[in-house]
Short mmCIF file of C-alpha atoms in Angstrom, two decimals:
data_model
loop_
_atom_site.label_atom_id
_atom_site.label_comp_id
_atom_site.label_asym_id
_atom_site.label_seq_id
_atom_site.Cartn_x
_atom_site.Cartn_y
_atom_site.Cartn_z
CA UNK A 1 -17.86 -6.54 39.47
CA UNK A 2 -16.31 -3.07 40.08
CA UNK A 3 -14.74 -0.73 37.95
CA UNK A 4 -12.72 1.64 38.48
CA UNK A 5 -14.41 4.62 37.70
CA UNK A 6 -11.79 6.66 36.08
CA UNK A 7 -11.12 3.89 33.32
CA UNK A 8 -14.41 5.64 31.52
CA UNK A 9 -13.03 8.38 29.86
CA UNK A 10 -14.07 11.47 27.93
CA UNK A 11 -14.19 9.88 24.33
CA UNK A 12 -12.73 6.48 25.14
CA UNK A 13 -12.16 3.10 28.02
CA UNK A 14 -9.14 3.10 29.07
CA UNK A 15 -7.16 1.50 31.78
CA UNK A 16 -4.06 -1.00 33.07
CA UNK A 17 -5.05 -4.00 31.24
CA UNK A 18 -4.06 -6.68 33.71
CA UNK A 19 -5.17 -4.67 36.72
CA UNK A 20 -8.38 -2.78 35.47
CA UNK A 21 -9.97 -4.74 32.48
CA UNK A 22 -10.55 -7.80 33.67
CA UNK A 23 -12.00 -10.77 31.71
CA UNK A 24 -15.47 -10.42 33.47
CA UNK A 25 -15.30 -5.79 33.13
CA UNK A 26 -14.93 -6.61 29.39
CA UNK A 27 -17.44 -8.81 28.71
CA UNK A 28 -19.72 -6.37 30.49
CA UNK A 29 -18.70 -3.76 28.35
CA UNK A 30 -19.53 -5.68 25.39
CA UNK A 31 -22.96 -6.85 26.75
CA UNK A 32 -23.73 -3.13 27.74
CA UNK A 33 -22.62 -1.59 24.70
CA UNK A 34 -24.38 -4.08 22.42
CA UNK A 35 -27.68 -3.53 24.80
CA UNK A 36 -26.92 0.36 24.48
CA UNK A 37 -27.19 0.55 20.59
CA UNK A 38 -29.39 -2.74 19.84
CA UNK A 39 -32.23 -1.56 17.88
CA UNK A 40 -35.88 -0.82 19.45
CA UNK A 41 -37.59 -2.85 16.76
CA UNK A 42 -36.01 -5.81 17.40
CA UNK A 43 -34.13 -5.61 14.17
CA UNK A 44 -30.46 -7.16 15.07
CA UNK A 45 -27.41 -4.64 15.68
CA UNK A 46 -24.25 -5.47 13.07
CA UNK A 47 -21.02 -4.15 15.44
CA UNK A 48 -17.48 -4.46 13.35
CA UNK A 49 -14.77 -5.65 16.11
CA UNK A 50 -11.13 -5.01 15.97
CA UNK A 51 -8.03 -4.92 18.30
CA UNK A 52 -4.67 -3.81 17.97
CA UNK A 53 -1.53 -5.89 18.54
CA UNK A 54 -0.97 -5.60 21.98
CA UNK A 55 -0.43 -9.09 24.20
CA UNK A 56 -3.39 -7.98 25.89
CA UNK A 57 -5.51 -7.71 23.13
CA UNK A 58 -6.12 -11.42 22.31
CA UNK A 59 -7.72 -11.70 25.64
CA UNK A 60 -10.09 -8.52 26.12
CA UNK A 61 -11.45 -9.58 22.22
CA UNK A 62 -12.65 -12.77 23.68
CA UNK A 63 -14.10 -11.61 26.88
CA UNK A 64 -15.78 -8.48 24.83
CA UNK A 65 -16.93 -10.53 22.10
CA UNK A 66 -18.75 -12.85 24.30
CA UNK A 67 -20.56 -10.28 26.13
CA UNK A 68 -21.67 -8.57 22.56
CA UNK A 69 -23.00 -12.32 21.69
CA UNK A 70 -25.10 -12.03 25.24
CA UNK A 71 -26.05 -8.59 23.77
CA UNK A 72 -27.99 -10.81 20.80
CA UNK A 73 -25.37 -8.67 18.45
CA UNK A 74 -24.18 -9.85 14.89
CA UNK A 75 -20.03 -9.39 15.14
CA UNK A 76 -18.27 -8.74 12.18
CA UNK A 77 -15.05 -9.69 13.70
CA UNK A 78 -12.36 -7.87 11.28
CA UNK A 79 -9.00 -9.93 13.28
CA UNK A 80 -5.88 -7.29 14.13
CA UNK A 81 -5.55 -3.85 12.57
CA UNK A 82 -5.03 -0.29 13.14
CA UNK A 83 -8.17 1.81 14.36
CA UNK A 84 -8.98 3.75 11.13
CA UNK A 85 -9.40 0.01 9.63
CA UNK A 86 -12.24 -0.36 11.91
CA UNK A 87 -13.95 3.14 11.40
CA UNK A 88 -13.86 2.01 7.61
CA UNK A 89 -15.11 -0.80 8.51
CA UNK A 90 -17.54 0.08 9.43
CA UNK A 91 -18.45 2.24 6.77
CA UNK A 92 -17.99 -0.13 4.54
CA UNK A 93 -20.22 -2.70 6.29
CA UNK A 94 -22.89 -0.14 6.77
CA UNK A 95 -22.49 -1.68 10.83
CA UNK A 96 -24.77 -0.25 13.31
CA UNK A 97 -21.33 0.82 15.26
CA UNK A 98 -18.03 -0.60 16.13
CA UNK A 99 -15.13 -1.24 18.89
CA UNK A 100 -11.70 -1.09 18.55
CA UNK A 101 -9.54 -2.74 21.35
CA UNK A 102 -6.71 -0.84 21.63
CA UNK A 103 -4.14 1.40 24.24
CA UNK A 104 -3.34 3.79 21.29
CA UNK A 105 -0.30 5.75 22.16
CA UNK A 106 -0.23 4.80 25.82
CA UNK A 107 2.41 2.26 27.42
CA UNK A 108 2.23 -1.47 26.46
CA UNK A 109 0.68 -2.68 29.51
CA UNK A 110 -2.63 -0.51 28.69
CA UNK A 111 -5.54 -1.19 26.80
CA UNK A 112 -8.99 0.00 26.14
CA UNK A 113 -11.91 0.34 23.99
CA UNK A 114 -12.42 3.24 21.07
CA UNK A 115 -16.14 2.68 20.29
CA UNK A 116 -18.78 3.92 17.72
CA UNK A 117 -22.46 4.45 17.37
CA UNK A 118 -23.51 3.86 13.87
CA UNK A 119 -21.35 6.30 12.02
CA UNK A 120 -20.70 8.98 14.72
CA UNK A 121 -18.53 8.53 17.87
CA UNK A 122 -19.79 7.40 21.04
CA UNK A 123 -18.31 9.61 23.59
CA UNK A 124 -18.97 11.90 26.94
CA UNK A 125 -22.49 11.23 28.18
CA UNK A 126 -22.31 7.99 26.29
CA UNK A 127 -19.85 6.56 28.31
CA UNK A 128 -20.77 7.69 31.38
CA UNK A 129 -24.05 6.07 30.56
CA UNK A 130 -22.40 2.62 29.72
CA UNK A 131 -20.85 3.23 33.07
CA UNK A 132 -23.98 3.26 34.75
CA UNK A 133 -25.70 0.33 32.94
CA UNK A 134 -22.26 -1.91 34.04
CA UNK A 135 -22.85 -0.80 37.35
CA UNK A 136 -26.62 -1.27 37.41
CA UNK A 137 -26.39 -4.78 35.33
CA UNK A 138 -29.13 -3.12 33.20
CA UNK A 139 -28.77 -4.84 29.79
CA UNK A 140 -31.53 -7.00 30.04
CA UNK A 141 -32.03 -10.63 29.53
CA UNK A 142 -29.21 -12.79 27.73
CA UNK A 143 -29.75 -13.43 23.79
CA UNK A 144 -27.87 -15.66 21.61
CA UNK A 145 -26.46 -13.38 18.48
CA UNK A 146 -23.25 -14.07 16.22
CA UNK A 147 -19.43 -13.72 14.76
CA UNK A 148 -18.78 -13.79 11.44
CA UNK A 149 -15.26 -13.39 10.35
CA UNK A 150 -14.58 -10.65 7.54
CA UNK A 151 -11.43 -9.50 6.17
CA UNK A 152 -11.72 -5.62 5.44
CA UNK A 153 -8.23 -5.02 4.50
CA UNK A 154 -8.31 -5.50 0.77
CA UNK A 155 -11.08 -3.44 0.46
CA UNK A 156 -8.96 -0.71 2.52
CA UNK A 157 -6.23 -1.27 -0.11
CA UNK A 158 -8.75 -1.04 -2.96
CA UNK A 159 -10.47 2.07 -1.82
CA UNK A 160 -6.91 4.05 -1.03
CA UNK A 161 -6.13 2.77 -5.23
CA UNK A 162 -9.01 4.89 -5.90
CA UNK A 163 -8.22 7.90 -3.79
CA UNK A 164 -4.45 8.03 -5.09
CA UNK A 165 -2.95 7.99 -7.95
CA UNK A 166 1.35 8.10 -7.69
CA UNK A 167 1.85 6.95 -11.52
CA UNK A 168 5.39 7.56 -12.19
CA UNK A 169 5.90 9.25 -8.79
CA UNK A 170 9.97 8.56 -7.07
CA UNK A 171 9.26 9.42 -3.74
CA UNK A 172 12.42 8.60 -1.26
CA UNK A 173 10.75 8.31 2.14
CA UNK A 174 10.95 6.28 5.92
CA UNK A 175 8.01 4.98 7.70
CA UNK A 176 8.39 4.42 11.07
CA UNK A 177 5.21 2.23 12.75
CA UNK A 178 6.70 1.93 15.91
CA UNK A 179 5.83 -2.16 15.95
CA UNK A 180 2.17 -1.01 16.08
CA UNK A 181 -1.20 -2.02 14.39
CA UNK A 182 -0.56 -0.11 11.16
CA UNK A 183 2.34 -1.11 9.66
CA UNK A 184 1.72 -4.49 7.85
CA UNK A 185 -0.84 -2.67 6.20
CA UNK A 186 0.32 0.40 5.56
CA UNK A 187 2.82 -1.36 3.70
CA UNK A 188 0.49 -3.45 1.44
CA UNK A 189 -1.22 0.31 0.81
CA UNK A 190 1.70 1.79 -0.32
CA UNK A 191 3.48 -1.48 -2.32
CA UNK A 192 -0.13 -1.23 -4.03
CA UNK A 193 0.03 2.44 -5.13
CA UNK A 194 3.74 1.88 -6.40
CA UNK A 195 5.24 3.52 -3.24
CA UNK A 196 8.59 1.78 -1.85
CA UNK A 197 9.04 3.07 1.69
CA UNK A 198 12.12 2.49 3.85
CA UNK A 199 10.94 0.44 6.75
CA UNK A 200 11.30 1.50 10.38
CA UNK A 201 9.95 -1.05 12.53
CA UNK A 202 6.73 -1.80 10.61
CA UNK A 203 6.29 -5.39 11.75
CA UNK A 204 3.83 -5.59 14.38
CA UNK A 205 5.07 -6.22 18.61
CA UNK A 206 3.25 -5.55 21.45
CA UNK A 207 5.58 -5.13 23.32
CA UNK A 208 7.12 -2.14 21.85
CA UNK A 209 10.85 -3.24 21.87
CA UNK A 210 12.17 -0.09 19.76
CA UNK A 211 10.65 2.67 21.11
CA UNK A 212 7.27 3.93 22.61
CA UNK A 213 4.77 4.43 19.78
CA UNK A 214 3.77 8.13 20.06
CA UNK A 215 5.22 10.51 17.50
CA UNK A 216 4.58 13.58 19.38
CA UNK A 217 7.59 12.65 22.32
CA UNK A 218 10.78 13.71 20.42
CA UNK A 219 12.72 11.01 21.72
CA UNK A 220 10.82 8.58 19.63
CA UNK A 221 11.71 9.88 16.71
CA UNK A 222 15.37 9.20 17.16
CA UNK A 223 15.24 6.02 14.94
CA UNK A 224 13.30 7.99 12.03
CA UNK A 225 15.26 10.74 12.19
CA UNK A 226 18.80 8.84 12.14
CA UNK A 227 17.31 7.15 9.13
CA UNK A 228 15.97 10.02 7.03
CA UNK A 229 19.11 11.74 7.51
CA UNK A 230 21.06 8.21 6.34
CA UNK A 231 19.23 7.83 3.15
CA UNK A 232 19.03 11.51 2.39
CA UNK A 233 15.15 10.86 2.17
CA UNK A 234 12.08 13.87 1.53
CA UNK A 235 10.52 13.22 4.72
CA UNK A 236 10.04 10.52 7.40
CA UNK A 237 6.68 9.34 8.93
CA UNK A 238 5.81 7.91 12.09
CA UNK A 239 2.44 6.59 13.55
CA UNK A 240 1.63 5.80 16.91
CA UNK A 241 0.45 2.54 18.33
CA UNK A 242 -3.15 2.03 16.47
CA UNK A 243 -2.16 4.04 13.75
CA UNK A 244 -4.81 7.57 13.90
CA UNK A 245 -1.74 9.48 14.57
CA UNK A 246 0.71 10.71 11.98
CA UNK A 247 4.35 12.86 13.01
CA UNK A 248 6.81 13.90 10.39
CA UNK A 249 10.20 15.05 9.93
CA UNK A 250 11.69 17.04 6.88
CA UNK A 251 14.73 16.23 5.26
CA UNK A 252 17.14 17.53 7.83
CA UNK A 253 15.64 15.67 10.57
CA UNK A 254 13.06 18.71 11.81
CA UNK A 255 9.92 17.58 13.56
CA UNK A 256 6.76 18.66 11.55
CA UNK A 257 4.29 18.84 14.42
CA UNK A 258 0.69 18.69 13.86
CA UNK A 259 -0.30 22.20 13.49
CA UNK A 260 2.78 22.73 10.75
CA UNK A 261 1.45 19.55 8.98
CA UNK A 262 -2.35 21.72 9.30
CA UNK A 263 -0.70 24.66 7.14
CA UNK A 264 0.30 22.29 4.35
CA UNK A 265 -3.21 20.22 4.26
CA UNK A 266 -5.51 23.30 4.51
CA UNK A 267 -3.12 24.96 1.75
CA UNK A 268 -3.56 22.38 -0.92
CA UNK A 269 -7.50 21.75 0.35
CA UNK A 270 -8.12 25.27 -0.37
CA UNK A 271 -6.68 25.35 -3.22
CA UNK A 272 -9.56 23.36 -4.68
CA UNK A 273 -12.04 24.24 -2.18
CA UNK A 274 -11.66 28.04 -1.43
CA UNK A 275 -13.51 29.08 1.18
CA UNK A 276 -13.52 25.91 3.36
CA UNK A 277 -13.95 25.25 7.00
CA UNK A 278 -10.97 24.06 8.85
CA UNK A 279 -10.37 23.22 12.56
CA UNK A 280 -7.75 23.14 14.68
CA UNK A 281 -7.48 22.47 17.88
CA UNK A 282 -6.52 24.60 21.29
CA UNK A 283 -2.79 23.26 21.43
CA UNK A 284 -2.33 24.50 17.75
CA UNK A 285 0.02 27.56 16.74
CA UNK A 286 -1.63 30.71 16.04
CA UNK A 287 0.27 30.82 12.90
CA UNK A 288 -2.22 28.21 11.70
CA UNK A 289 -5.56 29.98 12.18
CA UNK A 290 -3.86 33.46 10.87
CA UNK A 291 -2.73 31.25 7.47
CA UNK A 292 -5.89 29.99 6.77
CA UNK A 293 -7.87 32.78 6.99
CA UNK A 294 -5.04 34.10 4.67
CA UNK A 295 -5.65 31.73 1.94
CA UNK A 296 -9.45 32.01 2.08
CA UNK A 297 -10.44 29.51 4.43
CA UNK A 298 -12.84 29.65 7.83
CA UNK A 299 -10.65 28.76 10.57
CA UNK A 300 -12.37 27.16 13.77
CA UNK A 301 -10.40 26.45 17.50
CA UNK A 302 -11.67 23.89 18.81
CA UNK A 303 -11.45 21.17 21.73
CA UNK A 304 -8.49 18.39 22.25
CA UNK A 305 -10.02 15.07 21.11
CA UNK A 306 -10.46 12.73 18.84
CA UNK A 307 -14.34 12.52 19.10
CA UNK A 308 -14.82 15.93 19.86
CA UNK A 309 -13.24 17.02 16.94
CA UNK A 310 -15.05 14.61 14.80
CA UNK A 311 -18.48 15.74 16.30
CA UNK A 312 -17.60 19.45 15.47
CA UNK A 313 -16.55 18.60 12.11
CA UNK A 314 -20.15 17.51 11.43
CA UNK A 315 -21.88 20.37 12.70
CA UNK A 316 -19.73 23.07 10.78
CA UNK A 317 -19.17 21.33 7.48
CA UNK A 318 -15.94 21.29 7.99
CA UNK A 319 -13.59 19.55 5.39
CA UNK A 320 -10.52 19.20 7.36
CA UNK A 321 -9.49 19.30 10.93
CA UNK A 322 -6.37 18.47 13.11
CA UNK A 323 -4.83 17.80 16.38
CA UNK A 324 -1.33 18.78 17.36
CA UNK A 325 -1.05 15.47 18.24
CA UNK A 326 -0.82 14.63 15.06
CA UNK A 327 -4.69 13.86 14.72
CA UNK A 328 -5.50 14.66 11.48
CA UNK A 329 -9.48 14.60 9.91
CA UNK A 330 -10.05 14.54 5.94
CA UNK A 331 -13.65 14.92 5.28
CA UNK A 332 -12.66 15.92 1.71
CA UNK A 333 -12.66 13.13 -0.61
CA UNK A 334 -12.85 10.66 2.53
CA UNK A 335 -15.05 10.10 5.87
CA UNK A 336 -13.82 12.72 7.83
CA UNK A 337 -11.98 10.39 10.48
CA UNK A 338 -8.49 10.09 11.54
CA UNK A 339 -6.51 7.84 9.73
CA UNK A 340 -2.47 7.65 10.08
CA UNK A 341 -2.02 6.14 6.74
CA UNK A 342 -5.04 8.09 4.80
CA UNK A 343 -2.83 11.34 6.10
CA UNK A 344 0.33 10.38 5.50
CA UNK A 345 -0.46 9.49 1.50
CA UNK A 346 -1.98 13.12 1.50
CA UNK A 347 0.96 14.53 2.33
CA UNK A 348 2.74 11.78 0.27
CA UNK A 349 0.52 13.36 -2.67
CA UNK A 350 1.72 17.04 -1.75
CA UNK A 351 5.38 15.98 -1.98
CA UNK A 352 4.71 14.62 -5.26
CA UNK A 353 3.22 17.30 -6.87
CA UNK A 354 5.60 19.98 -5.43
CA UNK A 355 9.93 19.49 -5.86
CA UNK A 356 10.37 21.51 -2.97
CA UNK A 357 11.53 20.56 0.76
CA UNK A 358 8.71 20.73 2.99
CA UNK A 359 11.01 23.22 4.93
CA UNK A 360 10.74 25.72 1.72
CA UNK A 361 7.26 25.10 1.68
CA UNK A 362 6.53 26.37 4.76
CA UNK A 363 9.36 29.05 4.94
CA UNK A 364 6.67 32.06 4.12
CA UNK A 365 4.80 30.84 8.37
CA UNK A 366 6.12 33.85 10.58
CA UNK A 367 8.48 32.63 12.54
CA UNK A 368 7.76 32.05 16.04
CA UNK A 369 9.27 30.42 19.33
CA UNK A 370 6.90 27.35 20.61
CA UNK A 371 7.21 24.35 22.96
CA UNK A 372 6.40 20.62 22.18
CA UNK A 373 3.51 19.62 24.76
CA UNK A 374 4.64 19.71 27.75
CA UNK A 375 3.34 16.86 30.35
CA UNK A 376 2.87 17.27 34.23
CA UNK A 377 1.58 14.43 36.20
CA UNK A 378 -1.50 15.28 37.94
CA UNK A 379 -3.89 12.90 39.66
CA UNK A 380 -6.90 12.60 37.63
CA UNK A 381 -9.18 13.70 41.04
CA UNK A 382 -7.81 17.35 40.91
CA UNK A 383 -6.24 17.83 37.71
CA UNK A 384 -9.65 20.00 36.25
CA UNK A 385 -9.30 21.54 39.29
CA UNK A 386 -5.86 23.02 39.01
CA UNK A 387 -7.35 23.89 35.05
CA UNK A 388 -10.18 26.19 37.09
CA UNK A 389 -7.96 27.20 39.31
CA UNK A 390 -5.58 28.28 36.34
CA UNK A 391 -8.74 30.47 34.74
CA UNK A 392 -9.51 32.21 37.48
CA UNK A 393 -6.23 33.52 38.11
CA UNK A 394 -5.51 35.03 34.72
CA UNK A 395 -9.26 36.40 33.77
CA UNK A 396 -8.83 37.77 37.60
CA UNK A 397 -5.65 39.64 36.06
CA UNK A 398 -7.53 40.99 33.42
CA UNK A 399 -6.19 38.88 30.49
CA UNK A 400 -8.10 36.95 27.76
CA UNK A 401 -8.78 33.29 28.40
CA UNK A 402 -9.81 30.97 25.72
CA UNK A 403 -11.71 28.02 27.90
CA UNK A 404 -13.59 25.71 25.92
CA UNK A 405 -11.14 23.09 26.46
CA UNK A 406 -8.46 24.05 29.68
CA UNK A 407 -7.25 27.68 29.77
CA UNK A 408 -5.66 29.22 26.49
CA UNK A 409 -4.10 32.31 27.90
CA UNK A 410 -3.54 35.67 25.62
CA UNK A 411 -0.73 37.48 27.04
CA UNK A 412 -0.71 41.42 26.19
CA UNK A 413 2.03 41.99 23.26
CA UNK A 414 3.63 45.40 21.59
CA UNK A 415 4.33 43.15 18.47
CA UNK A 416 2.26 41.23 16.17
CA UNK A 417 3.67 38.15 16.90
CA UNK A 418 1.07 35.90 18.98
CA UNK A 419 1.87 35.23 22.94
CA UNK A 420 -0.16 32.82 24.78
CA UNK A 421 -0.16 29.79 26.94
CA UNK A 422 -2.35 26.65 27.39
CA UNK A 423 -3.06 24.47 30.48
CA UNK A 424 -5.52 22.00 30.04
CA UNK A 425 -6.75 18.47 31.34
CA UNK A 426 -5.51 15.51 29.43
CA UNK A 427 -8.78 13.30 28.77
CA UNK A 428 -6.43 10.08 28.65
CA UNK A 429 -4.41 10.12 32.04
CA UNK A 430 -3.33 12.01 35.11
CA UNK A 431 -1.76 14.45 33.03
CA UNK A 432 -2.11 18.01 32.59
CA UNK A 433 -0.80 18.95 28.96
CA UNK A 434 0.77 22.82 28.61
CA UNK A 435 2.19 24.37 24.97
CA UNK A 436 3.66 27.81 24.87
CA UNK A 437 4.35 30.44 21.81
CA UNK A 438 5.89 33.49 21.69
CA UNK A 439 7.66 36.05 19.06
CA UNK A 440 10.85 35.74 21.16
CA UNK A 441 12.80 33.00 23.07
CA UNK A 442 13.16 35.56 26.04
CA UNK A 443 9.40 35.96 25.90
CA UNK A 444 8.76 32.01 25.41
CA UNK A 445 10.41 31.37 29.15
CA UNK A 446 9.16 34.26 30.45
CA UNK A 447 5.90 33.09 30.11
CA UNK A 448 6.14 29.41 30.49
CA UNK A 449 8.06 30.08 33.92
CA UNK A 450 5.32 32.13 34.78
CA UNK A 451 2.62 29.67 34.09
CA UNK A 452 4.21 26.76 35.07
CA UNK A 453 4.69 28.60 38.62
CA UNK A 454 0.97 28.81 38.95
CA UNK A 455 0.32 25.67 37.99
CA UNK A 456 2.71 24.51 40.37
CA UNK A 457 1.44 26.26 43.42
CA UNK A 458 -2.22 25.36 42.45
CA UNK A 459 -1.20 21.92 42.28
CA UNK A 460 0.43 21.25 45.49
CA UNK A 461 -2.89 23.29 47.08
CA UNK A 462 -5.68 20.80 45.51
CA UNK A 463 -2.56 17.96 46.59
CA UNK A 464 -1.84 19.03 49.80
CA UNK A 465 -5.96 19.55 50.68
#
């Protein structure tokens, strides 16, 4: 057994599933994983197992659960979900760790593992370890452990009762799942806490007839958008394919990206918790950090990732971060990992408690000109070099550069509006990811034409050579 190396990513497995998780790859993973966090004392490792709805799925759980069994590990198999139903799973459990089978946002044909180590993510050196024990075969001899079959998603339901309260709440709103893991119960959340969505696609299809399931392309919002603007609704929600991300649009059919949807959370959190430390990440609108620190909070940048981000949390304390990716992390009054549906009753809650459009709500941000995030393929073997490459060219200019995750670029301004421009490394695909912001349109193109040329030429070097 080979695998391909670049299927072992920075804080997840990921890969084709028919051409690079193979029955016999997946079972390995399972039996090195299980080997990885079993216990030195001999006491037996608890894992919680879920997968998402994709055709693939089915299969990989098999394979993956049988290697775990070789492991000598206890499965608490919790059937087909979204991902945050795993990580409360596991903290409901009190499992030694947990897997999630699921390609997330990614095309239907993917797949892949999310995994935990006890409570905390198992990421970066991790994985490149479980790399190396696959290749090696060193996961010792075979034992015999267990699956045991628990359903988790009542106590989901019962623990979001306790969180929420929407007692005589009328909130007109459309939920868009994309035919991913988290609408059935999403729906049985919301139905519980006397919420009546208009549904968008909630059943579950792996094959992702509607549209792609990532709220941060535009295009997929079509369908929500079309919708919202039928019924005249507050705001429509989308999540992508295993349910950690959440996108919005307001009233009129305006995408609320992440780093907006930052401004209103860290608002209302420090409200009650002045003072509080709040991350975003390196994609995120300046606007964000400068309002924070204007309503009393700590703002933190911060890497692109879902485990990263979760790590950092940790070691600051801090109570809320997000992802402009729509990655969102509550660590007030829940665990402190990203959950689609946790997020989008938070917001749900803001609505409630406040008449206003969420466009009048955040009328007071300065206005500035941004770009979506912006995608060019890169092959995974050079695309950190073209990042490097990137970083050396503007510090040898003179400029500020921001690189603890890719190159955040600080372009010299008259104003006080922010200017700067990101390049960084996608840790999910041959992708490098660029966002833009500037006080002016003219100044928005000037410098993403300028950026974009560099990348471009650096590119087609590392290519080319």
């Amino acid at each position: 057994m080979t695998a391909d190396p670049h299927i072992f990513r920075e804080y997840d497995i990921r890969g084709i599933a028919d051409r690079d998780l193979s029955n016999e790859i997946a079972e390995s993973i399972g039996r090195g994983f299980g080997s990885m966090l079993t216990p030195k004392d001999g006491r037996p490792l608890r894992l919680a197992v879920g997968r998402d709805c994709r055709l693939s799925s089915p299969r990989l759980h098999e394979a993956l659960v049988r290697g775990l069994v070789k492991a000598g590990v206890h499965v608490l198999d919790i059937g087909v979900g979204p991902t945050p139903l795993l990580y409360f799973a596991v903290h409901h459990l009190n499992a030694g760790g947990g897997i999630q089978i699921t390609g997330s946002h990614n095309p239907a044909d993917e797949n892949g593992f999310k995994m935990m180590k006890g409570k905390a993510s198992f990421f970066g050196p991790d994985i490149q370890n479980l790399k190396d024990v696959l290749a090696n075969k060193t996961w010792g001899a075979e034992a015999a452990g267990k699956v045991e079959s628990i359903d988790v998603q009542n106590a989901y339901v019962a623990a979001m009762k306790e969180h929420f309260d929407f007692t005589g709440t009328s909130l007109n709103f459309v939920l868009d799942a994309g035919n991913g893991a988290g609408g059935p119960l999403a729906l049985e959340v919301m139905k519980a806490l006397g919420l009546s969505p208009d549904p968008l696609f909630c059943n579950m299809d792996g094959n992702f007839p509607n549209h792609h399931p990532d709220p941060t392309v535009p295009k997929n919002l079509d369908a929500l958008i079309a919708r919202v603007r039928e019924l005249g609704a507050r705001v429509g929600l989308a999540f992508d394919g295993d349910a950690d991300r959440l996108g919005a649009v307001d009233a009129s059919g305006n995408i609320i990206w992440g780093d907006k949807l930052m401004i209103l959370f860290s608002r209302a959190l420090l409200a009650d918790r002045p003072g509080a430390t709040i991350l975003g990440e390196v994609k995120c609108s300046q606007t964000l950090y400068d309002d924070i620190k204007k309503h009393g909070g700590e703002p933190v940048i911060w890497k692109t990732g879902h485990s990263l981000i979760k790590t950092k949390m940790k070691e600051t304390g801090a109570l809320l971060a997000g992802e402009m990716s729509g990655h969102l992390f509550f660590a007030d009054r829940y665990f402190g990992y990203d959950d689609a549906m946790y997020a989008a009753l938070r917001l749900l809650e803001i609505l409630a408690k406040d008449p206003r459009s969420l466009a009048d709500m955040l009328a007071d941000v300065p206005k500035t000109f941004t770009t979506p995030e912006l995608r060019v393929d890169c092959p995974d073997a050079v695309k950190f070099k073209v990042v490097k490459a990137v970083t050396d060219h503007y510090e040898a200019k003179g400029y500020e550069v921001l690189d603890i995750d890719g190159a955040r670029v600080k372009f010299p301004t008259t104003g006080s509006a922010p200017k700067w421009g990101l390049v960084r490394a996608s840790n999910t695909g041959p992708i490098l990811v660029m966002r833009f912001e500037a006080g002016t349109e003219a100044e928005l193109q000037a410098i993403r034409s300028e950026v974009e040329g560099v990348v471009a030429d650096e590119r087609a070097k590392f290519v080319s050579g």
